[in-house]
mmCIF file of C-alpha atoms in Angstrom:
data_model
loop_
_atom_site.group_PDB
_atom_site.id
_atom_site.type_symbol
_atom_site.label_atom_id
_atom_site.label_comp_id
_atom_site.label_asym_id
_atom_site.label_seq_id
_atom_site.Cartn_x
_atom_site.Cartn_y
_atom_site.Cartn_z
ATOM 1 C CA GLN A 1 93.488 119.479 138.549
ATOM 2 C CA VAL A 2 90.289 121.074 139.821
ATOM 3 C CA GLN A 3 87.398 119.155 141.147
ATOM 4 C CA LEU A 4 83.796 120.034 142.105
ATOM 5 C CA VAL A 5 82.416 117.651 144.560
ATOM 6 C CA GLU A 6 78.660 117.971 145.289
ATOM 7 C CA SER A 7 76.606 116.536 148.450
ATOM 8 C CA GLY A 8 73.066 116.548 149.416
ATOM 9 C CA GLY A 9 70.029 115.870 147.299
ATOM 10 C CA GLY A 10 67.825 112.752 147.558
ATOM 11 C CA LEU A 11 64.070 111.996 147.909
ATOM 12 C CA VAL A 12 61.591 114.284 149.395
ATOM 13 C CA GLN A 13 57.887 114.626 149.324
ATOM 14 C CA ALA A 14 56.252 117.597 147.591
ATOM 15 C CA GLY A 15 56.343 120.700 149.779
ATOM 16 C CA GLY A 16 59.565 119.525 151.425
ATOM 17 C CA SER A 17 63.035 120.992 151.609
ATOM 18 C CA LEU A 18 66.533 119.967 150.618
ATOM 19 C CA GLY A 19 69.901 121.405 150.578
ATOM 20 C CA LEU A 20 72.683 121.000 148.173
ATOM 21 C CA SER A 21 76.431 121.995 148.509
ATOM 22 C CA CYS A 22 79.431 121.951 146.033
ATOM 23 C CA ALA A 23 82.958 122.377 146.920
ATOM 24 C CA ALA A 24 85.677 123.305 144.722
ATOM 25 C CA SER A 25 89.170 121.886 145.277
ATOM 26 C CA GLY A 26 92.535 121.784 143.585
ATOM 27 C CA SER A 27 94.615 124.280 141.735
ATOM 28 C CA ILE A 28 92.508 127.475 142.323
ATOM 29 C CA PHE A 29 93.401 130.956 141.923
ATOM 30 C CA SER A 30 90.022 132.566 141.911
ATOM 31 C CA ILE A 31 86.386 131.665 141.262
ATOM 32 C CA ASN A 32 83.995 133.790 139.429
ATOM 33 C CA ASP A 33 80.451 132.809 138.965
ATOM 34 C CA MET A 34 79.056 129.732 140.485
ATOM 35 C CA GLY A 35 75.778 128.121 139.742
ATOM 36 C CA TRP A 36 73.570 125.210 139.863
ATOM 37 C CA TYR A 37 71.958 123.634 136.706
ATOM 38 C CA ARG A 38 69.644 120.864 136.337
ATOM 39 C CA GLN A 39 68.643 118.197 133.860
ATOM 40 C CA ALA A 40 65.190 116.074 133.821
ATOM 41 C CA PRO A 41 65.067 112.994 131.655
ATOM 42 C CA GLY A 42 64.402 113.827 128.069
ATOM 43 C CA LYS A 43 65.160 117.464 128.688
ATOM 44 C CA GLN A 44 68.016 119.928 128.135
ATOM 45 C CA ARG A 45 70.244 120.978 131.008
ATOM 46 C CA GLU A 46 68.880 124.343 132.285
ATOM 47 C CA LEU A 47 70.074 127.138 134.712
ATOM 48 C CA VAL A 48 68.416 127.075 138.118
ATOM 49 C CA ALA A 49 70.552 129.679 139.868
ATOM 50 C CA ARG A 50 73.799 131.553 139.595
ATOM 51 C CA ILE A 51 75.832 133.762 141.842
ATOM 52 C CA THR A 52 78.707 136.052 141.375
ATOM 53 C CA SER A 53 81.757 136.317 143.337
ATOM 54 C CA GLY A 54 80.300 139.634 144.795
ATOM 55 C CA GLY A 55 77.040 137.864 145.751
ATOM 56 C CA ILE A 56 74.766 138.967 143.001
ATOM 57 C CA THR A 57 72.131 136.150 142.247
ATOM 58 C CA LYS A 58 70.086 135.177 139.434
ATOM 59 C CA TYR A 59 67.251 132.524 139.384
ATOM 60 C CA LYS A 60 65.007 130.688 136.930
ATOM 61 C CA ASP A 61 61.606 132.107 137.150
ATOM 62 C CA SER A 62 60.061 128.963 138.472
ATOM 63 C CA VAL A 63 62.165 128.691 141.343
ATOM 64 C CA LYS A 64 62.292 132.317 142.540
ATOM 65 C CA GLY A 65 60.997 132.641 145.960
ATOM 66 C CA ARG A 66 61.422 129.000 146.793
ATOM 67 C CA PHE A 67 65.124 128.338 146.083
ATOM 68 C CA THR A 68 68.237 130.245 147.644
ATOM 69 C CA ILE A 69 71.683 130.106 146.292
ATOM 70 C CA SER A 70 74.693 131.275 148.492
ATOM 71 C CA ARG A 71 78.411 130.821 148.611
ATOM 72 C CA ASP A 72 81.162 130.818 150.973
ATOM 73 C CA ASN A 73 84.253 132.241 149.197
ATOM 74 C CA ALA A 74 86.674 131.036 151.801
ATOM 75 C CA LYS A 75 85.572 127.578 151.424
ATOM 76 C CA ASN A 76 85.137 127.747 147.579
ATOM 77 C CA THR A 77 81.630 126.349 148.243
ATOM 78 C CA VAL A 78 78.302 127.052 146.528
ATOM 79 C CA TYR A 79 75.015 126.250 148.217
ATOM 80 C CA LEU A 80 71.418 125.657 146.995
ATOM 81 C CA HIS A 81 68.563 125.490 149.621
ATOM 82 C CA MET A 82 65.396 124.387 148.042
ATOM 83 C CA ASN A 83 61.943 124.907 149.788
ATOM 84 C CA SER A 84 58.412 124.139 148.550
ATOM 85 C CA LEU A 85 59.720 121.452 146.301
ATOM 86 C CA LYS A 86 57.399 120.318 143.362
ATOM 87 C CA PRO A 87 57.568 117.114 141.399
ATOM 88 C CA GLU A 88 58.539 119.227 138.464
ATOM 89 C CA ASP A 89 61.844 120.085 140.260
ATOM 90 C CA THR A 90 62.849 116.345 139.815
ATOM 91 C CA ALA A 91 66.200 116.310 137.833
ATOM 92 C CA ILE A 92 69.949 115.636 138.261
ATOM 93 C CA TYR A 93 71.256 118.867 139.686
ATOM 94 C CA TYR A 94 74.886 119.895 138.642
ATOM 95 C CA CYS A 95 77.051 122.583 140.043
ATOM 96 C CA ASN A 96 79.132 124.743 137.778
ATOM 97 C CA ALA A 97 82.163 127.186 138.601
ATOM 98 C CA GLU A 98 84.044 129.577 136.480
ATOM 99 C CA ILE A 99 87.640 129.035 137.745
ATOM 100 C CA GLU A 100 90.978 130.558 137.042
ATOM 101 C CA GLU A 101 93.714 128.383 138.014
ATOM 102 C CA THR A 102 96.472 130.893 138.125
ATOM 103 C CA TYR A 103 96.995 134.614 137.668
ATOM 104 C CA TYR A 104 97.506 134.150 134.126
ATOM 105 C CA SER A 105 94.925 131.604 133.266
ATOM 106 C CA ARG A 106 91.768 132.139 131.516
ATOM 107 C CA SER A 107 88.489 131.409 133.340
ATOM 108 C CA VAL A 108 87.401 127.685 132.634
ATOM 109 C CA ALA A 109 84.043 126.209 133.385
ATOM 110 C CA TYR A 110 84.034 123.084 135.651
ATOM 111 C CA TRP A 111 81.179 120.916 136.436
ATOM 112 C CA GLY A 112 80.361 118.487 139.380
ATOM 113 C CA GLN A 113 79.306 115.177 139.030
ATOM 114 C CA GLY A 114 75.742 115.528 139.547
ATOM 115 C CA THR A 115 73.289 114.729 142.337
ATOM 116 C CA GLN A 116 69.793 113.243 142.027
ATOM 117 C CA VAL A 117 66.770 115.281 143.441
ATOM 118 C CA THR A 118 63.520 113.264 143.375
ATOM 119 C CA VAL A 119 60.331 115.029 144.512
ATOM 120 C CA SER A 120 57.337 112.672 145.037
ATOM 121 C CA SER A 121 53.871 113.801 144.790
#
């Protein structure tokens, strides 16, 4: 059983910073891409940032230069550091990981439970 457990998030004023982390645990052979998505009320879930196992990153245009995604492969953990936060960044943030449970397994997408980020103006 694989679990993704998120921590961080909360309430911050516009212009402030927050950090999120997400640790994968359980039956894990390898982890491919990891990422962060967000969903604001009434909107679809959208990609915020992704990172490959080799450290190649991809960002949503509106967060480039403000957010940084990183990972610690030894700890099966992905991080999202968010600077210069704006009210429009308010959403539930979900981590995602493409995980192979055994050498013979296909990669399966797992999701964290979500953590609320609220940016006040």
